[in-house]
PDB file of C-alpha atoms in Angstrom:
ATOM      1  CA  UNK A   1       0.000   0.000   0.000  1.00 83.00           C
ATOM      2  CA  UNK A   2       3.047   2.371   0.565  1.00 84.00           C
ATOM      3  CA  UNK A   3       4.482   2.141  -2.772  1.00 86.00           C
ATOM      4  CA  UNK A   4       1.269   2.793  -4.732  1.00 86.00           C
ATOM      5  CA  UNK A   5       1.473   6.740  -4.837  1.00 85.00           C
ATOM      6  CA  UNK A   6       5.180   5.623  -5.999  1.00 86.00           C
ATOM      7  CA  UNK A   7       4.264   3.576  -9.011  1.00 86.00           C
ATOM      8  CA  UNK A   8       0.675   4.740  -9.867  1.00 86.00           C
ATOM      9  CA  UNK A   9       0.603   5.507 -13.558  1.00 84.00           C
ATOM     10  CA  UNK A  10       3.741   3.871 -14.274  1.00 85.00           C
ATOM     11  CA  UNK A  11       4.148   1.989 -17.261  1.00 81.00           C
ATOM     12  CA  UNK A  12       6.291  -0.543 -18.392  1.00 76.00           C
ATOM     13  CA  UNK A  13       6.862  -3.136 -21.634  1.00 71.00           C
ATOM     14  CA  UNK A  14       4.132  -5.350 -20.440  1.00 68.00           C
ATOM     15  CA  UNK A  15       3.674  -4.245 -17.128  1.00 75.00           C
ATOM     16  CA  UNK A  16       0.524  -1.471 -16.226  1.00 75.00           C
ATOM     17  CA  UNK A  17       0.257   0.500 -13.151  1.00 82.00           C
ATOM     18  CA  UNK A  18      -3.266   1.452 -13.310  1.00 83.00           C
ATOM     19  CA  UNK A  19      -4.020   0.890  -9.948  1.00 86.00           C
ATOM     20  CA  UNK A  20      -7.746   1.122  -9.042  1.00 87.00           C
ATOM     21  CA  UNK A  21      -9.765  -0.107  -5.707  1.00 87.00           C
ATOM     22  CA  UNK A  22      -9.555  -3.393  -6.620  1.00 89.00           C
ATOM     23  CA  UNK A  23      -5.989  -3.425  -8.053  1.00 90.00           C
ATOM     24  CA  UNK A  24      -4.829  -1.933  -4.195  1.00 90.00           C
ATOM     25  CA  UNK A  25      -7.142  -4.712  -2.663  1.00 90.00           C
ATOM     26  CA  UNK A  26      -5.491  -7.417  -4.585  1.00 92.00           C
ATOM     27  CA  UNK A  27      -1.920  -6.321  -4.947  1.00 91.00           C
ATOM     28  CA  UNK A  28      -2.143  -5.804  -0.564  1.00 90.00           C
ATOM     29  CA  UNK A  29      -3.301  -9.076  -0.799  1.00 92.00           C
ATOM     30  CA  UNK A  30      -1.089 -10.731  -2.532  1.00 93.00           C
ATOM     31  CA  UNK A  31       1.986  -9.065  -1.286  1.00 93.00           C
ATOM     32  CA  UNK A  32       0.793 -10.426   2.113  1.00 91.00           C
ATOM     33  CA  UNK A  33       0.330 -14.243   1.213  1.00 92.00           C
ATOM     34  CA  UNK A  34       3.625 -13.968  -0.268  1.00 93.00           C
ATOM     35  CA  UNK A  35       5.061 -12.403   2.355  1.00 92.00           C
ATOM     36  CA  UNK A  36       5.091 -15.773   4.125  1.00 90.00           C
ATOM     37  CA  UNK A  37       6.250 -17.873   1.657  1.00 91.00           C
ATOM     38  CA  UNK A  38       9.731 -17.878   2.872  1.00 90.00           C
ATOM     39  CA  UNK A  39       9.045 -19.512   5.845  1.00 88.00           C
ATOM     40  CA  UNK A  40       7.942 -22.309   3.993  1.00 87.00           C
ATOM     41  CA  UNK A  41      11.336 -23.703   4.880  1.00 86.00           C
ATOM     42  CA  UNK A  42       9.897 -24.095   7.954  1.00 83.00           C
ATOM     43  CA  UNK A  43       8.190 -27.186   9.251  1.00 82.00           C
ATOM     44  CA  UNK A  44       6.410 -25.343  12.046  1.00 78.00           C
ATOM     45  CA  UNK A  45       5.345 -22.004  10.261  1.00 82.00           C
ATOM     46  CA  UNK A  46       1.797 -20.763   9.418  1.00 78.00           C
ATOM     47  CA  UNK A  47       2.402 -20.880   5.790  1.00 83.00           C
ATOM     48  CA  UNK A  48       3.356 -24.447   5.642  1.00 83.00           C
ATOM     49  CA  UNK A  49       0.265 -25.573   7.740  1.00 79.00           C
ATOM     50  CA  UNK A  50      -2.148 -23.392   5.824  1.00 79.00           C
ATOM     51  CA  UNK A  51      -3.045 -26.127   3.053  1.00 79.00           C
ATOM     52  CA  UNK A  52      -2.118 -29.380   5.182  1.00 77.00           C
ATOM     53  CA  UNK A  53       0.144 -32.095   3.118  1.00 82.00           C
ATOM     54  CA  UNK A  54       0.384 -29.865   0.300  1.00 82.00           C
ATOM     55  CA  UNK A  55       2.370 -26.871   1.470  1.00 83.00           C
ATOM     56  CA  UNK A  56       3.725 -29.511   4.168  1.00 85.00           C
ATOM     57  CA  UNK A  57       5.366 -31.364   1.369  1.00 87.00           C
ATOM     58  CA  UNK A  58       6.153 -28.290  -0.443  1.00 86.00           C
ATOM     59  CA  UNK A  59       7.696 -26.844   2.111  1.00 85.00           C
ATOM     60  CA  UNK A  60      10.156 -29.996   3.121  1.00 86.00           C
ATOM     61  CA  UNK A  61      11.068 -29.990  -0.849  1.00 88.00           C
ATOM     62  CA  UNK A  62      12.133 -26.451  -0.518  1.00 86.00           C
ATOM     63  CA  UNK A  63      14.354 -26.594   3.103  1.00 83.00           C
ATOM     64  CA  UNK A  64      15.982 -29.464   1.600  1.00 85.00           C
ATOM     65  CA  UNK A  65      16.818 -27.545  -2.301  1.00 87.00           C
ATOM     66  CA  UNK A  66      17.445 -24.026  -0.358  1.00 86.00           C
ATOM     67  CA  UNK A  67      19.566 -25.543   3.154  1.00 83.00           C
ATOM     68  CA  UNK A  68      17.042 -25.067   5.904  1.00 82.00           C
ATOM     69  CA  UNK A  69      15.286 -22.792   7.853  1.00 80.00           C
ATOM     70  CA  UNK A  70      16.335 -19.062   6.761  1.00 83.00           C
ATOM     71  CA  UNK A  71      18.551 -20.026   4.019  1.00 86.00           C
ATOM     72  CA  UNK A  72      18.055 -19.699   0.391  1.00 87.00           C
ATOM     73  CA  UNK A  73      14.521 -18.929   0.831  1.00 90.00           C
ATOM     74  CA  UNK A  74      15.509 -15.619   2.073  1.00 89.00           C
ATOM     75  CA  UNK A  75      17.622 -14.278  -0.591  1.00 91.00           C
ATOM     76  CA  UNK A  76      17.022 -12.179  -3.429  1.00 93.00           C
ATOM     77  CA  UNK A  77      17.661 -15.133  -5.475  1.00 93.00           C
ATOM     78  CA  UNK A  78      14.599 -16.977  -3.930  1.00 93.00           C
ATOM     79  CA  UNK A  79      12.660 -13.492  -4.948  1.00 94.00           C
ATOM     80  CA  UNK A  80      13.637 -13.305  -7.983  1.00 94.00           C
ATOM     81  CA  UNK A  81      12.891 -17.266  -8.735  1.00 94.00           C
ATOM     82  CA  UNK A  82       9.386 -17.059  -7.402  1.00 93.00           C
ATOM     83  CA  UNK A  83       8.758 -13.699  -9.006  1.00 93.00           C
ATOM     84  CA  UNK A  84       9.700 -14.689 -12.585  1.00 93.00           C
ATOM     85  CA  UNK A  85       7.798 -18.197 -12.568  1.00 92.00           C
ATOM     86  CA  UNK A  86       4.732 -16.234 -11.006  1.00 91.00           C
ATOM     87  CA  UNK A  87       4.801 -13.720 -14.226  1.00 89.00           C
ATOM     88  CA  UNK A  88       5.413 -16.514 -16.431  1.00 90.00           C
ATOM     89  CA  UNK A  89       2.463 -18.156 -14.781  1.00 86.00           C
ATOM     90  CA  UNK A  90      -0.195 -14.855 -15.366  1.00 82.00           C
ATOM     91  CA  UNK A  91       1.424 -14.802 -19.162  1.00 83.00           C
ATOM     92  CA  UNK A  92       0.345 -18.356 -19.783  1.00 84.00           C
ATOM     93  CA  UNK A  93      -2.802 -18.743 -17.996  1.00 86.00           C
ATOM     94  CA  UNK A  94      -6.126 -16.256 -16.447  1.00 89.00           C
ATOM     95  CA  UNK A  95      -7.133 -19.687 -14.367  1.00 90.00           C
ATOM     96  CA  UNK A  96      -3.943 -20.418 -13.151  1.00 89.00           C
ATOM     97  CA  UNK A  97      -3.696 -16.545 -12.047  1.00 92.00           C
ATOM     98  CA  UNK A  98      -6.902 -16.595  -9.927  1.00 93.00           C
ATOM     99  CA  UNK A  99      -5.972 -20.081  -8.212  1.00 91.00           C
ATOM    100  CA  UNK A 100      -2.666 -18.487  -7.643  1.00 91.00           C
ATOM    101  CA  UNK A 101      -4.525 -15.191  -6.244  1.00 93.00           C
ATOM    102  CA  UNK A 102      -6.869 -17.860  -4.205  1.00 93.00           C
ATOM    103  CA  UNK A 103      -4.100 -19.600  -2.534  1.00 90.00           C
ATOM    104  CA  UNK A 104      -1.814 -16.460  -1.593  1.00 92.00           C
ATOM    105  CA  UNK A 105      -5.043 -14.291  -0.790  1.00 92.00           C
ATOM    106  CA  UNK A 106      -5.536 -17.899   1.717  1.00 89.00           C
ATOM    107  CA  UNK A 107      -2.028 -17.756   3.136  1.00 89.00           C
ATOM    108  CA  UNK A 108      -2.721 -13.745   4.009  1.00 89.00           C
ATOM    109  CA  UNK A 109      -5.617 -14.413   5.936  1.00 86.00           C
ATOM    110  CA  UNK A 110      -4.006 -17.650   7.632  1.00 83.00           C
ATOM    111  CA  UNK A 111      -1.156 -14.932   8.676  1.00 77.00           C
ATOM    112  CA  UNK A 112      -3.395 -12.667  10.278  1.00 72.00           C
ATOM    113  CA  UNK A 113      -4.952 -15.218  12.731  1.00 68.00           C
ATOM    114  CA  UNK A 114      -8.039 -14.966  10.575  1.00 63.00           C
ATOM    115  CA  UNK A 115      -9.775 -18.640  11.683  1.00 58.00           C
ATOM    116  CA  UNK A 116     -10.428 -20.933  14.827  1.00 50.00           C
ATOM    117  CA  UNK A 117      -7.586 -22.270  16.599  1.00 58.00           C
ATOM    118  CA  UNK A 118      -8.984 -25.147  17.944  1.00 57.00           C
ATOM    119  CA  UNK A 119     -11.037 -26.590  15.019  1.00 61.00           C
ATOM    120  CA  UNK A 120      -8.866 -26.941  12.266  1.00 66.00           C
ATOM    121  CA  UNK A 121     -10.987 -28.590   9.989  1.00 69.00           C
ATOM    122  CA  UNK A 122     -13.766 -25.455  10.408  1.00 70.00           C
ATOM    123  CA  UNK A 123     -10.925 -22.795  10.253  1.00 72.00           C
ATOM    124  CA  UNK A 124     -10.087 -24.133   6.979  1.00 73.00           C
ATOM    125  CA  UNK A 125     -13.502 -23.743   5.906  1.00 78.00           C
ATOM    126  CA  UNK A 126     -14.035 -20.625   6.640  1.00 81.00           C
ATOM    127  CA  UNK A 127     -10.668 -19.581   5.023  1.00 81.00           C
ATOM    128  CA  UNK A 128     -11.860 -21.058   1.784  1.00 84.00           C
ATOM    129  CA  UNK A 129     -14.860 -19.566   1.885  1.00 88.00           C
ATOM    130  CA  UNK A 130     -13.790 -15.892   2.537  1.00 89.00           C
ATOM    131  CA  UNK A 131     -10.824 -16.207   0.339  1.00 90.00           C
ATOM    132  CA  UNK A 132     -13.227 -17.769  -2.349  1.00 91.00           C
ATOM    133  CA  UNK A 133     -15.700 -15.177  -1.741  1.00 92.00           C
ATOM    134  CA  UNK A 134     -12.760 -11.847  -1.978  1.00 93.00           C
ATOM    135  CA  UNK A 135     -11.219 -14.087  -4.794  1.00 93.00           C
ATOM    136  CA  UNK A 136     -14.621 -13.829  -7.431  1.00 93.00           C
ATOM    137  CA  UNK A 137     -15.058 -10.376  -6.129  1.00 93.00           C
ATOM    138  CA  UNK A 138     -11.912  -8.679  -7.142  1.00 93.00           C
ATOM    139  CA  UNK A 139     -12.366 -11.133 -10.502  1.00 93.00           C
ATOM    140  CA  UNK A 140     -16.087  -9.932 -11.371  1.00 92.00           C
ATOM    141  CA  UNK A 141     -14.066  -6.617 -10.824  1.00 89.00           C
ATOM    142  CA  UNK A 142     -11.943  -6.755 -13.239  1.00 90.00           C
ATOM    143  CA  UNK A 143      -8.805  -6.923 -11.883  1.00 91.00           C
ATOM    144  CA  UNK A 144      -5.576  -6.828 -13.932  1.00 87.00           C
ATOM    145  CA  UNK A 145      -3.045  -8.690 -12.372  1.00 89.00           C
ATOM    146  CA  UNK A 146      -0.171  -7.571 -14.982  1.00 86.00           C
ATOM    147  CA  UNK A 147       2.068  -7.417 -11.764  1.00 88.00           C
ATOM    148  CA  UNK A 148       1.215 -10.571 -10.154  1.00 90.00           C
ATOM    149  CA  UNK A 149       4.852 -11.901 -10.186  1.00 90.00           C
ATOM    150  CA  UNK A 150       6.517  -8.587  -8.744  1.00 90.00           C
ATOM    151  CA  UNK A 151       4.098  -8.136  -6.474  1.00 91.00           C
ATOM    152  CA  UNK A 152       5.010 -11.651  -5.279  1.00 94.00           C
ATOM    153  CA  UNK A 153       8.565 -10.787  -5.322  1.00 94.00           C
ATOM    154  CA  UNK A 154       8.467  -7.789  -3.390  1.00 93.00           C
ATOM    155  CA  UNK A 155       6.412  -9.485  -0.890  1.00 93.00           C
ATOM    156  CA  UNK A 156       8.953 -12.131  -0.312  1.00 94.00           C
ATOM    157  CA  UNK A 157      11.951  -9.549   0.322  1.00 93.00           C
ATOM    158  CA  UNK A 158       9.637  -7.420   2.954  1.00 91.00           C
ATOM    159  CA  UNK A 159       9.737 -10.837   4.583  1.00 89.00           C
ATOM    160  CA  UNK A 160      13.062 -11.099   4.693  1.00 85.00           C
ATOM    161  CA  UNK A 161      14.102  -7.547   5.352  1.00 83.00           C
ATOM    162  CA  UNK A 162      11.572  -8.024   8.290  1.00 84.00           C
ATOM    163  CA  UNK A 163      13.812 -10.555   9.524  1.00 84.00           C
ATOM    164  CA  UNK A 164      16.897  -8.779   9.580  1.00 83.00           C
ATOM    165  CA  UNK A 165      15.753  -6.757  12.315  1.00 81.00           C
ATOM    166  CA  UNK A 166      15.738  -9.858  13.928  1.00 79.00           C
ATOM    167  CA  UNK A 167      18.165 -11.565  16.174  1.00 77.00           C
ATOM    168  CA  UNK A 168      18.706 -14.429  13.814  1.00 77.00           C
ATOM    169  CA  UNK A 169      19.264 -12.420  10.670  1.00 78.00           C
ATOM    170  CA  UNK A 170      19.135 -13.688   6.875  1.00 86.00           C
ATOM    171  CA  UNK A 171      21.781 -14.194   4.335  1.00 87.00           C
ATOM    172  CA  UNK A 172      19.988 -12.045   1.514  1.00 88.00           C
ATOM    173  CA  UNK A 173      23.096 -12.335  -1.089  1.00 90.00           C
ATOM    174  CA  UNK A 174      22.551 -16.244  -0.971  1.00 89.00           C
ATOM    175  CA  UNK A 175      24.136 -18.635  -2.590  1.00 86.00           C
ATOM    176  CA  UNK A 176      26.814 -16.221  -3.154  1.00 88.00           C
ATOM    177  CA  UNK A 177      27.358 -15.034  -0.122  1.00 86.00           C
ATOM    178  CA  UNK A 178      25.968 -16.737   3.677  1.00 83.00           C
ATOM    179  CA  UNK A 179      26.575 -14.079   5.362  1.00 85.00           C
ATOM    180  CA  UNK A 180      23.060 -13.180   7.766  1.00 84.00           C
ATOM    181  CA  UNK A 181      22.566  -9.322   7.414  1.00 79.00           C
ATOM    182  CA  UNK A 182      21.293  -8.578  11.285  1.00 74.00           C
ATOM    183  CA  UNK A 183      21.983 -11.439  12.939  1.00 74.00           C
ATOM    184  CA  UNK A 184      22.224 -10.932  16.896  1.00 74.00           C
ATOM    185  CA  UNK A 185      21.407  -6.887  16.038  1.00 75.00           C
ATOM    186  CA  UNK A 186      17.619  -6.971  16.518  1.00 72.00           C
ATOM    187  CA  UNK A 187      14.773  -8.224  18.601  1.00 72.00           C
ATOM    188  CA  UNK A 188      13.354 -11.667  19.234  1.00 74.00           C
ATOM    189  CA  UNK A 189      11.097 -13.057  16.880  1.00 71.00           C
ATOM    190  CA  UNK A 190       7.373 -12.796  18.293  1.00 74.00           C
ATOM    191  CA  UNK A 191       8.780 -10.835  21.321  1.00 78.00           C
ATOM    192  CA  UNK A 192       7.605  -7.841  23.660  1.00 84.00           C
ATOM    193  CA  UNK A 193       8.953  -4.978  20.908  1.00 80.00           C
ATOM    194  CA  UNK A 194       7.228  -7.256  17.835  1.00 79.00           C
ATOM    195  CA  UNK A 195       4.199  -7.243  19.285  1.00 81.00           C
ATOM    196  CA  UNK A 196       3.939  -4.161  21.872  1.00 84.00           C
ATOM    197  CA  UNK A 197       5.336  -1.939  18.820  1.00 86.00           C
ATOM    198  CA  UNK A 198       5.923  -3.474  15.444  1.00 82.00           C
ATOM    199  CA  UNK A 199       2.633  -4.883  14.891  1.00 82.00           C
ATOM    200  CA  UNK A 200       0.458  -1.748  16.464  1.00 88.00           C
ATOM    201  CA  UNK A 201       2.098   0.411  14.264  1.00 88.00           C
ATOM    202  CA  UNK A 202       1.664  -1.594  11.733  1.00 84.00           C
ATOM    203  CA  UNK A 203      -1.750  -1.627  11.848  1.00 84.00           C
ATOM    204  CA  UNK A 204      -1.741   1.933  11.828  1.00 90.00           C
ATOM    205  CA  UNK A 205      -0.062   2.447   8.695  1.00 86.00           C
ATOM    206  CA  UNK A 206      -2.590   0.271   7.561  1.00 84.00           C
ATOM    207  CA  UNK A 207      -5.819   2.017   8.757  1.00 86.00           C
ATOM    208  CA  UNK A 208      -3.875   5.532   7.533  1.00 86.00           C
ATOM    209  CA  UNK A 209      -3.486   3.573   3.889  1.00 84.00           C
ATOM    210  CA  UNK A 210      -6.924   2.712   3.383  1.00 84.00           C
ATOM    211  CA  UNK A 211      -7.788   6.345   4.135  1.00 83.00           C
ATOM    212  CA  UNK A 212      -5.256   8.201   2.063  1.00 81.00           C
ATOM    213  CA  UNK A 213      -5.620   5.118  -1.171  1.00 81.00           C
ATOM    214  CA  UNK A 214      -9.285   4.631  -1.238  1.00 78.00           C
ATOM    215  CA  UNK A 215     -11.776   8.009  -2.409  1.00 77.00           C
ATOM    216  CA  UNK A 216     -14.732   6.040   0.563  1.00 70.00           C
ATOM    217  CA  UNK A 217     -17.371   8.710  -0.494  1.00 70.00           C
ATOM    218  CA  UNK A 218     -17.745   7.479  -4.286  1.00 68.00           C
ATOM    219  CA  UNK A 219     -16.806   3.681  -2.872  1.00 64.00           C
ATOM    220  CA  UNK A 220     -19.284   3.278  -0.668  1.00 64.00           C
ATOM    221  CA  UNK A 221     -23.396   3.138  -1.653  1.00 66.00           C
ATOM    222  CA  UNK A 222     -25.729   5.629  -1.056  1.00 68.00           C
ATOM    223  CA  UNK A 223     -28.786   5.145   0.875  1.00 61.00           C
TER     224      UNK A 223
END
């Protein structure tokens, strides 16, 4: 949402930045879901429990091919990879982009705690259902999703430049380089500061977003 004003009108050899109501919606969206896919290196994380065996399995195949939790899945080269096969995939096919949109648009809402935690079975129910539900409304829209894949990509590095302001760190110039960028500099992950500070202000930025982005008086109906 903060780079909008940035790139709205932009344009690009096939790549649009016409960004309406819908086009924020998504691309927030989006850039969320994909904002956990690195921990999908991760046995434990949200991301890799979201769809049971299927990101479970995806996400052993990718600790072993990227070395483990906070590897190669946070790198640019992980960004990159994800973002390019993502464009390819809205080049070859309008289906495959909405299943795409579906599952991220999923993972985003599995990220914010949005569910039951002690029925998994009717959490993931009513996870399908919303994310079905936002999923044909932003496609009856219209939405152009011309920037799927680096809207993907830039979700993946706020993930791990989120990291990096934590104690562990993350070795961005992987395989190149294993270095971890802020390891032992920053806070513990799910600590007092993350969620006493980081996330309320957060959530601000969010709320001030919506209200600076959206024009509300010709959004919403009149009566």
């Amino acid at each position: 949402m903060a780079v909008v004003p940035l790139v709205q009108g932009m344009e690009f050899p096939g790549l649009s930045f016409d960004l309406g109501p819908g086009e924020i919606v998504a691309g927030s969206l989006v850039c969320a879901g994909a904002a956990l896919l690195p921990d999908l290196d991760h046995k434990s994380a949200t991301v890799t429990k979201t769809y049971g065996k299927v990101t479970e399995t995806l996400g052993g195949m990718l600790g072993f091919l990227f070395g483990g939790h906070r590897m190669g899945t946070h790198s640019f080269f992980f960004a990159i990879l994800v973002g390019v096969l993502v464009q390819l995939l809205a080049l070859w096919s309008e289906l495959a982009v909405q299943i795409f949109v579906f599952l991220l648009i999923g993972i985003a809402l599995q990220g914010l705690g949005f569910g039951l935690d002690k029925n998994r079975v009717a959490s993931g129910i009513i996870n399908a259902m919303v994310t079905g539900g936002i999923t044909l409304a932003l496609f009856t829209a219209g939405v152009n999703y011309s920037w799927l894949g680096l809207a993907v990509a830039f979700g993946v590095v706020l993930h791990f430049f989120g990291d990096m302001i934590t104690k562990m760190g993350v070795p961005i110039f992987w395989p190149f380089y294993k270095k971890r960028f802020g390891q032992d500099k920053g806070f513990v992950t799910d600590g007092p500061v993350e969620q006493k500070l980081v996330t309320p202000l957060l959530t601000i930025g969010v709320i001030v977003g919506t209200v600076y982005l959206f024009d509300w008086p010709s959004l919403l109906p009149e009566y």
